[in-house]
Coordinates of C-alpha atoms in Angstrom, one line a residue:
X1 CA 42.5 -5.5 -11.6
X2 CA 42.5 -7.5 -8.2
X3 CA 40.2 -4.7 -6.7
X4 CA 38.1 -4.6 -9.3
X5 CA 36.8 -8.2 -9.0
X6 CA 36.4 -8.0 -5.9
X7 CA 34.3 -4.8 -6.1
X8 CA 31.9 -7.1 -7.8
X9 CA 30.1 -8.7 -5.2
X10 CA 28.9 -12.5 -5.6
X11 CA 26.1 -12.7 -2.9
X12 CA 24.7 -16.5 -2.4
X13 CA 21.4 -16.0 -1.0
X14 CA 19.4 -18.9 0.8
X15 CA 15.5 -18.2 1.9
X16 CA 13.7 -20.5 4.0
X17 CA 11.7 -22.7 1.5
X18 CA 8.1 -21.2 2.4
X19 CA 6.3 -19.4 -0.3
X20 CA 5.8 -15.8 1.9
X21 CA 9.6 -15.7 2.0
X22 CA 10.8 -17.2 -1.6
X23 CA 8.7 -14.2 -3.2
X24 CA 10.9 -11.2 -1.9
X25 CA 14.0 -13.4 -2.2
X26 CA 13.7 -13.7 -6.0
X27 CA 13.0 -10.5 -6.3
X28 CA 15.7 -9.1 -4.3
X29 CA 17.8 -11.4 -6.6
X30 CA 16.5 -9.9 -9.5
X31 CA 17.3 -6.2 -7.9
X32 CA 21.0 -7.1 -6.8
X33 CA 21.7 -8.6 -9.9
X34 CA 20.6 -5.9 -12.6
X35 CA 22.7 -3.6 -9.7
X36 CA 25.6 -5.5 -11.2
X37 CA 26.1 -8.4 -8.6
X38 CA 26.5 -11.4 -9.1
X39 CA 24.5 -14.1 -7.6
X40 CA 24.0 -17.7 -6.0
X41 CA 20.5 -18.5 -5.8
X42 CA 20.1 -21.8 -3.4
X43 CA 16.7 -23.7 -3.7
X44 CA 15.6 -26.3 -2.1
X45 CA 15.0 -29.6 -4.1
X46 CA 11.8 -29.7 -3.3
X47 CA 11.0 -25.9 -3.3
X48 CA 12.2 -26.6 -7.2
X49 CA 10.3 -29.2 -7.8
X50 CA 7.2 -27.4 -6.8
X51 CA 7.9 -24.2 -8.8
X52 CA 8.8 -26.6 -12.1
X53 CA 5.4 -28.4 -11.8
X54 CA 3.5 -25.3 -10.7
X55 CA 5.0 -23.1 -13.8
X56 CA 5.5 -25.8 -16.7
X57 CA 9.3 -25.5 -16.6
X58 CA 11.2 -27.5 -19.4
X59 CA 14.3 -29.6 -18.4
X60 CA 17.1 -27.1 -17.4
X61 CA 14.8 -23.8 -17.0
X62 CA 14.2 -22.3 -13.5
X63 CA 12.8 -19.0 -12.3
X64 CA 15.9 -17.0 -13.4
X65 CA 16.1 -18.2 -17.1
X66 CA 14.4 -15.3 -18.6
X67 CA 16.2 -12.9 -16.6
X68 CA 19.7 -14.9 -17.5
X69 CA 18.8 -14.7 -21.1
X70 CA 18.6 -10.2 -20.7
X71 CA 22.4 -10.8 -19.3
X72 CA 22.1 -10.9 -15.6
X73 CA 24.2 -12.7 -13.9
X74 CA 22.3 -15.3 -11.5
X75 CA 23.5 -18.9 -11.1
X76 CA 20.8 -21.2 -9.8
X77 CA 21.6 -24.2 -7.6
X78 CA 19.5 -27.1 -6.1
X79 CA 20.6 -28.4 -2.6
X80 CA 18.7 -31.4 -0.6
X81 CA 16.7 -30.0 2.9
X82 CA 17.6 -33.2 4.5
X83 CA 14.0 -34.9 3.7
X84 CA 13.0 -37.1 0.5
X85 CA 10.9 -35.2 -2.0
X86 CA 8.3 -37.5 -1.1
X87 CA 8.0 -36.3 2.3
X88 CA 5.3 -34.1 3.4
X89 CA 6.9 -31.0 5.1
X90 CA 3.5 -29.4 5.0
X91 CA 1.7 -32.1 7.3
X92 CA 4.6 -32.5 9.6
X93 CA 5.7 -28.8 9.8
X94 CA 7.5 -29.6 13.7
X95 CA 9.7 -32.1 12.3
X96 CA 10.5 -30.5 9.1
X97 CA 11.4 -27.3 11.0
X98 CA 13.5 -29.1 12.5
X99 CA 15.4 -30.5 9.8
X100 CA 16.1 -26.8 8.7
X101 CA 17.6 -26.3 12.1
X102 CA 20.3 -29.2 12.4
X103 CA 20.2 -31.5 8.8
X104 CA 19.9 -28.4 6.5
X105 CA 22.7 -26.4 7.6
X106 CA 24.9 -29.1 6.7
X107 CA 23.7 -29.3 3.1
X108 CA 24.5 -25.5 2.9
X109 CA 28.0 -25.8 4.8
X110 CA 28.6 -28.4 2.3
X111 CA 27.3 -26.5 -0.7
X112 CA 29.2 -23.5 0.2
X113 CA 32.2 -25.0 0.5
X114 CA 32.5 -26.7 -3.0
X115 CA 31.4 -23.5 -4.4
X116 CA 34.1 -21.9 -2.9
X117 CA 36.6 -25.0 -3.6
X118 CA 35.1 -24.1 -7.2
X119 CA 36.9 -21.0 -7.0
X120 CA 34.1 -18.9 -9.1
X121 CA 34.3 -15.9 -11.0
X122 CA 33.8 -13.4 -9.1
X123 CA 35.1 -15.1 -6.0
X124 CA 32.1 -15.7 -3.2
X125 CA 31.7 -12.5 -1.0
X126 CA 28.9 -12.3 0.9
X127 CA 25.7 -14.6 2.4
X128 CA 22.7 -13.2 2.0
X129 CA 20.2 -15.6 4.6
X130 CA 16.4 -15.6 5.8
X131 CA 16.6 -13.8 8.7
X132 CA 14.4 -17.4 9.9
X133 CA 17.4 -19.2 9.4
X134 CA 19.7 -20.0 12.6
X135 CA 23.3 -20.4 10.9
X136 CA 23.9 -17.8 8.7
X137 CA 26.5 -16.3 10.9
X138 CA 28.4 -19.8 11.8
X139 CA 28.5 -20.5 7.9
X140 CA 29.6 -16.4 7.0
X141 CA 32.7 -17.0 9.8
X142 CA 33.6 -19.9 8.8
X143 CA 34.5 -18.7 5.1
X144 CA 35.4 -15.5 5.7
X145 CA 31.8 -14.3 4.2
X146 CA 30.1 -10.8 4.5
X147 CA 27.0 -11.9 6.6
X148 CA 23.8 -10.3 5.7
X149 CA 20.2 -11.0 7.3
X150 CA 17.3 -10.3 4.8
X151 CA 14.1 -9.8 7.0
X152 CA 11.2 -10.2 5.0
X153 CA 8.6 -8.9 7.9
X154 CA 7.6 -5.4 9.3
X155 CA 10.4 -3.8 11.2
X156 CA 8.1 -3.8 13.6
X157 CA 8.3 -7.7 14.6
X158 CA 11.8 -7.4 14.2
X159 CA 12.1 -4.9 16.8
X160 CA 9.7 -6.8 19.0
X161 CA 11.8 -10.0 18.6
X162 CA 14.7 -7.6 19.7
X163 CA 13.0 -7.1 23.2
X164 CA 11.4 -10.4 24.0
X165 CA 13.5 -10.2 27.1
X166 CA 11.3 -7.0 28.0
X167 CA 7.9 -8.4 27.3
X168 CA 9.5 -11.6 29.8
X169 CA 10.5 -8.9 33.0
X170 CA 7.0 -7.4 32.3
X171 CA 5.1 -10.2 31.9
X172 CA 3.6 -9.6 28.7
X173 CA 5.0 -12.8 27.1
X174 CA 3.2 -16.0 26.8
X175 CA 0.1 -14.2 29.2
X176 CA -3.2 -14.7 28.0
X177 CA -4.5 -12.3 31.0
X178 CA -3.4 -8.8 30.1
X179 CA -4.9 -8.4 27.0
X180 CA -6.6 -5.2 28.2
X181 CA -2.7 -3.6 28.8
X182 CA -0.8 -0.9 26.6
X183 CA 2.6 -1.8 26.1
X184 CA 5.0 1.5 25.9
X185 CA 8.2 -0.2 26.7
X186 CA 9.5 -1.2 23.1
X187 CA 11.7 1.5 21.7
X188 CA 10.2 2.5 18.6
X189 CA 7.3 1.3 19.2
X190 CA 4.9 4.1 20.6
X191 CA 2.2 1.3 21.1
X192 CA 1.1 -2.2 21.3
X193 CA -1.3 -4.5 22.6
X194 CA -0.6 -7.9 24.1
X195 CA -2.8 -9.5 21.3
X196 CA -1.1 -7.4 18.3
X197 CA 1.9 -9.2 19.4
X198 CA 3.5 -11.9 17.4
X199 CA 1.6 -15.2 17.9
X200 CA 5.0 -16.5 19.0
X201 CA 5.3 -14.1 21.8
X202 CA 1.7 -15.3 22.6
X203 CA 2.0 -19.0 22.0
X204 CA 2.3 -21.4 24.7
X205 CA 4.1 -24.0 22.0
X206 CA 8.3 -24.5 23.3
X207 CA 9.4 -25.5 19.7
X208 CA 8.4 -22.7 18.1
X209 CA 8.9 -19.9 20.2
X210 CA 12.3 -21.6 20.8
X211 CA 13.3 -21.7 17.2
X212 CA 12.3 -17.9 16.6
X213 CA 14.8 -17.1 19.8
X214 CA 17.2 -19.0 17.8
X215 CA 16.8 -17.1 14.3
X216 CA 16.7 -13.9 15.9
X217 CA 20.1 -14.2 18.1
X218 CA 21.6 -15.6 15.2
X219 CA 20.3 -12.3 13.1
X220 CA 21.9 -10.0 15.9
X221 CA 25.3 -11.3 14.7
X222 CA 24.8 -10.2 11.2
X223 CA 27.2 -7.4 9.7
X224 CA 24.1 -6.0 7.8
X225 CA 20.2 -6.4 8.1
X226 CA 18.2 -5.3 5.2
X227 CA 14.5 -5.3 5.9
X228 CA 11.2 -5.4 3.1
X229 CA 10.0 -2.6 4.2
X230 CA 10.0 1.4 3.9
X231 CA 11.8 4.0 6.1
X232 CA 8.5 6.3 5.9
X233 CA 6.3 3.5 7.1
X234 CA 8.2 2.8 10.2
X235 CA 10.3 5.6 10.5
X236 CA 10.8 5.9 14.6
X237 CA 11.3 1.5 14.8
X238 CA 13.7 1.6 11.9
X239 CA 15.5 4.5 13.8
X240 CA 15.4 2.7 17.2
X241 CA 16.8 -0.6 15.5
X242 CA 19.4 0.9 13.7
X243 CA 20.6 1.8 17.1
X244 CA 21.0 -1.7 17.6
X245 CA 23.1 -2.6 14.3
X246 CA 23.0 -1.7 10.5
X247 CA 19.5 -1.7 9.2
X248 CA 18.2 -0.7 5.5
X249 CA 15.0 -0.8 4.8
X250 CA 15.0 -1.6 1.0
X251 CA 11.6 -2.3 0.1
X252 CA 8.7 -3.5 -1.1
X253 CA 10.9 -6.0 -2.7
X254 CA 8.8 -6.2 -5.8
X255 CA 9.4 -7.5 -9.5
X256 CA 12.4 -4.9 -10.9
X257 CA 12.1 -2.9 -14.2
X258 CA 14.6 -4.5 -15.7
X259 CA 11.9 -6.6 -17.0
X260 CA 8.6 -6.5 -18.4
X261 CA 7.4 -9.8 -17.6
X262 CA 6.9 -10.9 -14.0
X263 CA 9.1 -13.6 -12.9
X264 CA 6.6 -16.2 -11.3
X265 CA 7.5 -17.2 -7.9
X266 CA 4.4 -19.2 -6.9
X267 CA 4.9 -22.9 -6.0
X268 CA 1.6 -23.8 -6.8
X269 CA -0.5 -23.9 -10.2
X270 CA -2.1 -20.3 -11.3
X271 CA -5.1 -19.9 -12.2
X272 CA -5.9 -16.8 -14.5
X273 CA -8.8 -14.9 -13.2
X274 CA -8.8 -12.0 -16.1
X275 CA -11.4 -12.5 -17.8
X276 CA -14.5 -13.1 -14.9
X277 CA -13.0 -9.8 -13.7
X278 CA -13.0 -8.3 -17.3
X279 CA -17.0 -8.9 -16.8
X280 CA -17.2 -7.0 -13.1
X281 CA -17.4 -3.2 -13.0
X282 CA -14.5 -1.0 -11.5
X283 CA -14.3 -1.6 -7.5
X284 CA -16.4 -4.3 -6.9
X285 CA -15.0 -7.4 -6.6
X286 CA -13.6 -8.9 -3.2
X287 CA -10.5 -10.6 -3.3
X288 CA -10.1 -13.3 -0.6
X289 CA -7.4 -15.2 0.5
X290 CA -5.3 -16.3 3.3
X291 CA -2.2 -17.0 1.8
X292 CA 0.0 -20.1 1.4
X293 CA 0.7 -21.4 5.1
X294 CA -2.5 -20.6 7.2
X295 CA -4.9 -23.2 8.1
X296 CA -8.8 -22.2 9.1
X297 CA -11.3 -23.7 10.7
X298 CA -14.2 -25.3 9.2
X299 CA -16.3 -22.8 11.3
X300 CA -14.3 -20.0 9.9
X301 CA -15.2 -20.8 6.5
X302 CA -18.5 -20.9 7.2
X303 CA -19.6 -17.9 9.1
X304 CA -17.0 -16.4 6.1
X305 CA -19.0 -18.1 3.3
X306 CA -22.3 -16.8 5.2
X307 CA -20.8 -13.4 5.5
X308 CA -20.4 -13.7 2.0
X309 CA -23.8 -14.1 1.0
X310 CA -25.4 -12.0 3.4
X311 CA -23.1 -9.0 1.8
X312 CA -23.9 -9.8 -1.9
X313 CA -21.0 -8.6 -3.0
X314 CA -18.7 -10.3 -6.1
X315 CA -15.8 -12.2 -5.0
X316 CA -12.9 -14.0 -6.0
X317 CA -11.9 -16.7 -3.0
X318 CA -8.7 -18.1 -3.1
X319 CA -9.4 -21.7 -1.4
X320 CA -6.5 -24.3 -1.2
X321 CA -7.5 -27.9 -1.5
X322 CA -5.5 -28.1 2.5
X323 CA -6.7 -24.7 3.9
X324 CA -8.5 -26.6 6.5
X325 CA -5.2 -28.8 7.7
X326 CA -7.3 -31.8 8.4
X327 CA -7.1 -33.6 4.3
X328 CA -11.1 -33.2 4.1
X329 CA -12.3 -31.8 0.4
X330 CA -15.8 -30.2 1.3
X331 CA -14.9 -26.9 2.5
X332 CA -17.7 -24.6 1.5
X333 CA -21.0 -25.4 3.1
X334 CA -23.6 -27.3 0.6
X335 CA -25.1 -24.9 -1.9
X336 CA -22.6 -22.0 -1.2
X337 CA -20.9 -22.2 -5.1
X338 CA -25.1 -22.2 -6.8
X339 CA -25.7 -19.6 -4.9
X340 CA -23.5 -17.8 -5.6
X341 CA -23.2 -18.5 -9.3
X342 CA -22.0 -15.2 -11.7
X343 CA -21.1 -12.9 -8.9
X344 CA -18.3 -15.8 -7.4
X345 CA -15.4 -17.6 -8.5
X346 CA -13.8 -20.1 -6.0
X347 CA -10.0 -20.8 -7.4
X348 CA -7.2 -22.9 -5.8
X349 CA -4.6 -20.8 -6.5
X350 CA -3.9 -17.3 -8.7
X351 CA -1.6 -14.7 -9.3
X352 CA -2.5 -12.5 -6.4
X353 CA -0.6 -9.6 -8.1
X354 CA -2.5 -9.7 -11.4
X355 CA -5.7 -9.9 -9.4
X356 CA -5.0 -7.2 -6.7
X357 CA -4.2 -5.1 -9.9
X358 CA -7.3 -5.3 -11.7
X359 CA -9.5 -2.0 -11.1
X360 CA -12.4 -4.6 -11.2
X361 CA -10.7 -5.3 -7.8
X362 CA -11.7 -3.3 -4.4
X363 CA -11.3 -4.9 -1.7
X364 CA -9.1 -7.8 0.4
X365 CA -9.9 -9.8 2.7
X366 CA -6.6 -10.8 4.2
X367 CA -5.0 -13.1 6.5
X368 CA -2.7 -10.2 6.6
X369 CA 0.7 -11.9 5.1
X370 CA 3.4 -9.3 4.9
X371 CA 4.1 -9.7 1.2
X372 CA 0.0 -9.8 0.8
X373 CA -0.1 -6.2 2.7
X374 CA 2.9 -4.5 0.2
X375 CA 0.8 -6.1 -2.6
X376 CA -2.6 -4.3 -1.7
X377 CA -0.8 -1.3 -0.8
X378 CA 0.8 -1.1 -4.5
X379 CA -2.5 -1.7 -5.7
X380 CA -4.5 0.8 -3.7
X381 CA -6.8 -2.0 -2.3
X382 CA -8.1 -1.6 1.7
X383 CA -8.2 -4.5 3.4
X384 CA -10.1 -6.7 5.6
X385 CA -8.0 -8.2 8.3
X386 CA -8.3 -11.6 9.8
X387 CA -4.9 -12.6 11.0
X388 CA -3.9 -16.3 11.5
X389 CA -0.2 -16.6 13.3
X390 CA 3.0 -15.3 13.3
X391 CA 3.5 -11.7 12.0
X392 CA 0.2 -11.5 10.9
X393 CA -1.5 -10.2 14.3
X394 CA 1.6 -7.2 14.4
X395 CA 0.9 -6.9 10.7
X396 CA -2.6 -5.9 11.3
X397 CA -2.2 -3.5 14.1
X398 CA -0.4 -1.4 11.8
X399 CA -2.8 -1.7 8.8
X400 CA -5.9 -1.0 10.7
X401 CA -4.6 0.8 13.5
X402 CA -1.6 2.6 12.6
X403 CA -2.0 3.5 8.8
X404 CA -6.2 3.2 8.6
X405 CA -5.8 1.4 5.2
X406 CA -8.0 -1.7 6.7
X407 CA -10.9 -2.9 9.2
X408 CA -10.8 -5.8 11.1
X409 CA -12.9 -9.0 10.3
X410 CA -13.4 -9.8 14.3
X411 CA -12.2 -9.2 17.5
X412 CA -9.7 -12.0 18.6
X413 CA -10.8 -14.2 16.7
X414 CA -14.5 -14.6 17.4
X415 CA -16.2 -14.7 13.6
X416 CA -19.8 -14.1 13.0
X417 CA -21.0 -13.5 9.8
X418 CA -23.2 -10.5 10.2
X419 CA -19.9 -8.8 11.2
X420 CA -18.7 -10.3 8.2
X421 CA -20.9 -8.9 5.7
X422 CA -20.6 -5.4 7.5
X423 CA -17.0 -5.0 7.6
X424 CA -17.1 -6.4 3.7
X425 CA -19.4 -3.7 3.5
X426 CA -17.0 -1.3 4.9
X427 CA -14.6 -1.8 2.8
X428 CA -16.6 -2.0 -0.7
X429 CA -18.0 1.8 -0.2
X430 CA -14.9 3.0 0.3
X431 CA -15.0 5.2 2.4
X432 CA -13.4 8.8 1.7
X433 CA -10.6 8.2 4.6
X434 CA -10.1 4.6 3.8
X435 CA -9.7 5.8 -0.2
X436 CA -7.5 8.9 1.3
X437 CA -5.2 6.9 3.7
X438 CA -4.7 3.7 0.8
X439 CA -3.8 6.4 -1.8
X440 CA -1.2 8.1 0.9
X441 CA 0.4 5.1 1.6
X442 CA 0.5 4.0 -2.4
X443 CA 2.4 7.1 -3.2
X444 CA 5.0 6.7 0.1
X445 CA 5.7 3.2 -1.6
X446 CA 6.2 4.3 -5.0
X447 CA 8.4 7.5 -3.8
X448 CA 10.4 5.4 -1.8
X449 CA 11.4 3.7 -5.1
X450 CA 12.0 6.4 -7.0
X451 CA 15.5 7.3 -8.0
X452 CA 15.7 9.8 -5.0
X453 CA 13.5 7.7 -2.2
X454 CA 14.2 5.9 0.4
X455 CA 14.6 2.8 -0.1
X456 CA 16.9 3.2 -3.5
X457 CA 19.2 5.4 -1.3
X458 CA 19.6 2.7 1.6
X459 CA 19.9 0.0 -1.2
X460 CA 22.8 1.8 -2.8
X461 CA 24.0 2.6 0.4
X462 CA 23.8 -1.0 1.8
X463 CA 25.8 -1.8 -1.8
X464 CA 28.6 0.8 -0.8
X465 CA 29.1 -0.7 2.6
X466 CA 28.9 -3.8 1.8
X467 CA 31.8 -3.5 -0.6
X468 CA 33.5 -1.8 1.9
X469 CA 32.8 -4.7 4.5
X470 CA 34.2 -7.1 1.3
X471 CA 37.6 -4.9 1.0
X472 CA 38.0 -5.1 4.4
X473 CA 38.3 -9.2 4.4
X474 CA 40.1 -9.4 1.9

């Protein structure tokens, strides 16, 4: 009886509080738990907050409810991020990454330990932490936890994290001079450029670069690493870092089908789009966004905007009200929104699934977000590729490079808007190799998820070890 409940494995999982990395952690809840686990789902008070104002939540609702009420077993819990909700973490990003380093990780120590005080049923087994976190393996040793990293990028960046000390001795980090070089020295990575690398390997900026060091050393220490991402995407990186330690790649982490109805993950307001696209024909609306987190430039937007109009095509444009960092309102340029009146819609905020889904939808313009990428390869949509920071520049080396599912908007940066309108213009023909390649990688995705693919077999296998890592603690 005693092995039995413990061959149910409570996982507490903990993402950092950042829209791009919430999304696959709710659904990898959702995925564990109709697998029979049970979980600990740790919000942040303020990641809460958000989703209960952005979603209408009544009193004592959360993302999990409808999935609690179909018998799966997820607890929710609420724990402070050391800041009052009233601060803006969004304005002062430094300092509030900062709190996540030292305050935060003594709300989840204490957390932790009353649940396990609590003495639950099933009894606590196993973390499950944002690979951008920096204690998940001091708070798995201290409790006698199974300590599992969920990385929510390209195994890619992971493996390029793995060998910053490489880029270092070869002076490819930080150096704004060898652009023009091929780098051949990352195992499992056949090729890269200097500018393909992470912005944080690129970056001049101490704090940041230092916390990534921090997350990724502390990630090294895990017993297991599971990774949104698929085996037949990344096949010879996945090899070469599962040299390193245990490595499943498990994904896309997308809604499960235990369900019908999408659990909503968004922390802003929704708007629904459905029926302006119910009035465009098949293929020809652009979808543009650039995500939760990235800020542009008022430049950008405009030789974007101009682009725009000089392409004629229809477009929804995902704008949020603080896109451009700096508080100002006016972001289009004067007369954009009349001009464009019928064939636009400018929205703060949507469901980029639902969109991305619509056949009236056939193309993306991208800041090339991981989850974003997954979400127009599901969908069959190419992109266009203008990549902000972080992952995003490695992210679109392999869309447009690697797998030929995307163009790029620019070259480093540099926007003008006859480019614009003529890589919009790429993507809307769709081109027979662009439609060939998208379609390729569409079916790799959904095989992978089939009962036989991929990344159901390293799931169940990651499930089997882990239980064996829980026996052996125990």
């Amino acid at each position: 009886m005693e092995l039995k409940k413990h061959l149910q494995p409570h996982a507490v999982l903990i993402p950092l509080p950042l829209q791009g990395h919430i999304t696959p952690f709710t659904h990898l809840a959702m995925k564990l738990a109709s697998k029979g686990f049970t979980i600990t789902f740790v919000d942040t008070e303020s990641t809460h907050q958000q989703i209960a104002t952005a979603q209408s939540l009544k009193d004592g609702d959360n993302p999990f409810s409808h999935g609690q009420k179909c018998g799966l077993d997820i607890r929710y819990a609420k724990i402070s991020d050391g800041f009052p909700l009233s601060f803006d973490r969004r304005a002062n990003a430094r300092q509030f990454m900062k709190g996540l380093t030292h305050v935060f990780q003594t709300h989840v120590d204490d957390f932790i330990e009353n649940l396990v005080l609590s003495k639950p049923n099933p009894p606590i087994s196993c973390i499950i932490a944002d690979s951008f976190h920096v204690w998940g393996s001091m708070i798995a040793k201290k409790y006698n936890l199974v300590n599992v990293s969920f990385w929510t990028e390209p195994a890619t960046v992971l493996t390029v994290f793995y060998h910053m000390n490489l880029l270092k001795s070869n002076g490819h980090f930080g150096s704004h001079d060898k652009y023009e070089d091929t780098i051949r020295y990352i195992p499992g990575v056949q090729t890269i450029k200097p500018e393909d690398l992470p912005s944080y390997c690129q970056d001049d900026d101490p704090s940041a670069c230092n916390y990534v060091f921090k997350c990724i050393k502390d990630a090294q220490k895990a017993d297991f690493v599971i990774g949104n991402t698929v085996q037949e995407l990344e096949s010879s990186t996945i090899s070469a870092l599962q040299v390193q330690q245990p490595f499943y790649a498990i994904g896309p982490v997308f809604p499960t089908s235990f369900t019908k109805r999408t659990i909503s993950t968004s922390l802003l307001p929704a708007s629904d789009c459905t029926n302006w696209l119910n009035s465009k024909q098949d293929g020809t609306v652009l979808y543009i966004s650039f995500g939760s987190l990235a800020n542009l430039s008022k430049q950008d937007i405009l030789e974007i905007a101009q682009g725009i109009l000089i392409s004629k095509v229809s477009f929804i444009w995902v704008l949020r009200h603080n896109i451009l960092g700096s508080g100002e309102r006016n972001i289009l340029p004067l007369g954009f929104e009349e001009e464009t009146t019928g064939r636009g819609l400018v929205v703060p905020w949507c469901s980029q699934l639902a969109v991305l889904s619509h056949p009236a939808v056939g193309g993306f313009l991208t800041h090339c977000g991981w989850n974003s990428i997954l979400e127009s390869m599901w969908c069959k949509v190419p992109m266009v590729c203008f990549p902000v920071l972080a992952d995003q520049l490695t992210n679109r080396k392999l869309v447009v490079d690697d797998w030929r599912i995307g163009v790029n908007l620019c070259t480093r940066g540099l926007i003008r808007r006859e480019l614009v309108a003529e890589n919009i213009g790429r993507i809307m023909s769709r081109s027979d190799e662009l439609k060939k390649n998208i379609e390729k990688t569409k079916i790799i995705l959904q095989n992978a998820l089939s009962d036989e693919g991929s990344s159901e077999k390293n799931l169940n296998q990651f499930i089997e070890d882990m239980k064996n890592k829980i026996l052996q603690k125990n």
